[in-house]
Amino acid sequence: MSTPFRLELKVRDYELDMQGIVNNGVYFNYLEHARHEFLLDKGVDFAALAEQGIHLVVIRSELDYKASLKSGDRFVIEVEAERLSKVKFGFRQRVIRLSDEKVCVEGLVIGTALNERGRPYLSPAIESLFEV
Amino acid sequence: MSTPFRLELKVRDYELDMQGIVNNGVYFNYLEHARHEFLLDKGVDFAALAEQGIHLVVIRSELDYKASLKSGDRFVIEVEAERLSKVKFGFRQRVIRLSDEKVCVEGLVIGTALNERGRPYLSPAIESLFEV
Amino acid sequence: MSTPFRLELKVRDYELDMQGIVNNGVYFNYLEHARHEFLLDKGVDFAALAEQGIHLVVIRSELDYKASLKSGDRFVIEVEAERLSKVKFGFRQRVIRLSDEKVCVEGLVIGTALNERGRPYLSPAIESLFEV
Amino acid sequence: MSTPFRLELKVRDYELDMQGIVNNGVYFNYLEHARHEFLLDKGVDFAALAEQGIHLVVIRSELDYKASLKSGDRFVIEVEAERLSKVKFGFRQRVIRLSDEKVCVEGLVIGTALNERGRPYLSPAIESLFEV
């Protein structure tokens, strides 16, 4: 079994809400950033693809919020990719607080790729990310 | 059957990403804002509760992204509340583009309330939101 | 003297920070949104221009923070445009809390327009916004 | 002369706007985060102070936008503190793109500290940051 891709970040205070914890919406940003870094690590550049008219898009997300991040917390975002169907792929992601290895958020983000005509199409480079 | 609560908003250009569409993470913000307005409409003030140490928290979200919002789009966010268990409640939410009534995002956001000791507890005011 | 353009908005709870007030960075978003609505009102569509390769860009901002917005506050953003030089224009902007007419933020945002080659260029439509 | 405090970050794609560049409002977030890291480095914890009722607040910002950051760019934020008056302090900040050492944003952010009664008050720990 392969090791998940890991990206380490630190909470920024503007990401906190009035409850003094990272706002739920921000985890979406964290997860997106980690997916793009994961893709880049595999040679797939989200921004360069977008300029070519190939759009990686999220079609579904399922997230469980289990614990909160606060000011100063360091954390890791894990990313594992899997092929779900001919044109769908999934990212299993976890946000793990480093001080106590607590899983704060975990979930599945399902996506597809759209070509310049807006049709689902997985290029060979994208397909290769999701091989068994 | 009751009519869902509806909040009308307009896309702001800073919410768009490099693909020229509202970034996925922003829908989370839209949905949260609509839930808080829904609660306020029922006499439950999220911010006032937070100051009293009662925190409404999201524990799970399931969202389907079906179409995109772009610059200038007006849209409605629908909210319907339901009781899921003794300490869990759910919000069925939809983001609907007004120009063509297209559902852009729909999903279920599951929450609970934590009292000042961090224990799940639904006050009578919160419970009354989720009666049949 | 002309009346400033006015846009009314309401604070969204995700815009608050751990101090329970609208985060300073968010005013930047408010001001940008109001400028784009002002431009649209004059027939200039920021997003459509960007697609044509004409970019309106901010080159300097000077903001004074005088009071805070909190959860539930309604406010108005005022916009007045003025010509500053051959290729520079300015927006005088104020964020005014509606409950007590208190000015929360006021400032000057200076911009220019860049053509598709990245050179400063004010089209007639843009120029006409800043006539005396 | 002392060396400025430096914090290195990388652009995250959700920070880009439809022009494919980091949105102006995001620089405010970058600058705030760098100020908080600077303060922490000197032993002053913004979040802990806020919980004690001592609020560091921005009262004015002057920013010049000179160049843009794009997807993938690494950059440094510099912070230098100076005492401006009995109750005001300033942060000279620069955002520098690492690939070519280009200054993208530079500016002055002026702040004060408010005690639990909302009155300007600089504690000895805060004052010591701004000694000559």
XYZ file of C-alpha atoms in Angstrom, chain A residues 33-126:
94
model
C -4.750 23.478 -2.122
C -3.527 20.035 -1.049
C -5.121 18.411 -4.124
C -3.410 20.906 -6.409
C -0.061 20.317 -4.705
C -0.629 16.569 -4.998
C -1.359 16.958 -8.722
C 1.692 19.167 -9.225
C 3.828 16.570 -7.477
C 2.615 14.093 -10.115
C 3.334 16.514 -12.953
C -0.232 17.783 -13.466
C -0.519 21.580 -13.217
C -4.108 22.633 -12.483
C -3.533 26.266 -13.501
C -1.740 25.373 -16.744
C -4.554 22.948 -17.637
C -7.160 25.661 -16.971
C -5.345 27.982 -19.379
C -5.529 25.206 -22.021
C -9.281 24.933 -21.458
C -9.098 21.654 -19.534
C -10.903 22.068 -16.252
C -10.632 19.713 -13.327
C -13.898 20.127 -11.462
C -15.346 18.875 -8.216
C -18.732 17.196 -8.601
C -19.327 15.938 -5.056
C -17.815 16.272 -1.604
C -18.508 14.372 1.597
C -16.758 15.757 4.654
C -16.830 14.782 8.308
C -15.793 17.425 10.822
C -14.407 15.708 13.906
C -12.318 18.298 15.711
C -11.312 21.931 15.324
C -8.115 23.715 14.477
C -7.235 26.855 16.445
C -4.748 29.712 16.252
C -1.194 28.463 15.947
C -2.072 24.848 15.120
C 0.144 23.041 12.654
C -1.517 20.344 10.593
C -1.031 17.941 7.722
C -3.388 17.350 4.828
C -3.239 13.854 3.385
C -4.319 13.069 -0.166
C -4.931 9.685 -1.774
C -6.342 9.360 -5.298
C -8.537 6.580 -6.594
C -10.346 5.847 -9.856
C -14.119 5.662 -9.367
C -15.443 5.186 -12.908
C -14.616 5.905 -16.540
C -14.709 9.657 -16.017
C -14.764 10.066 -12.245
C -11.935 10.078 -9.761
C -11.868 10.532 -6.029
C -9.549 12.050 -3.490
C -9.582 10.630 0.036
C -8.379 13.476 2.234
C -7.662 13.944 5.920
C -6.689 17.019 7.934
C -4.569 15.913 10.889
C -3.553 18.192 13.773
C 0.136 17.675 14.444
C 0.186 18.315 18.204
C -1.839 15.176 18.967
C -2.298 13.410 15.581
C -6.065 14.027 15.890
C -8.021 13.769 12.620
C -9.965 17.050 12.391
C -11.628 16.558 8.997
C -11.822 13.604 6.688
C -13.669 13.137 3.492
C -14.003 12.179 -0.118
C -13.898 14.720 -2.930
C -15.100 13.413 -6.290
C -14.116 15.097 -9.522
C -13.955 14.835 -13.251
C -12.135 16.644 -16.050
C -13.896 18.665 -18.721
C -12.310 19.352 -22.080
C -12.513 22.660 -23.934
C -16.035 21.757 -25.128
C -17.186 21.072 -21.552
C -17.342 17.283 -22.047
C -15.944 14.834 -19.472
C -12.558 13.639 -20.695
C -9.593 12.217 -18.798
C -6.281 12.835 -20.560
C -3.603 10.120 -20.291
C -1.682 12.270 -17.769
C -4.743 12.570 -15.553
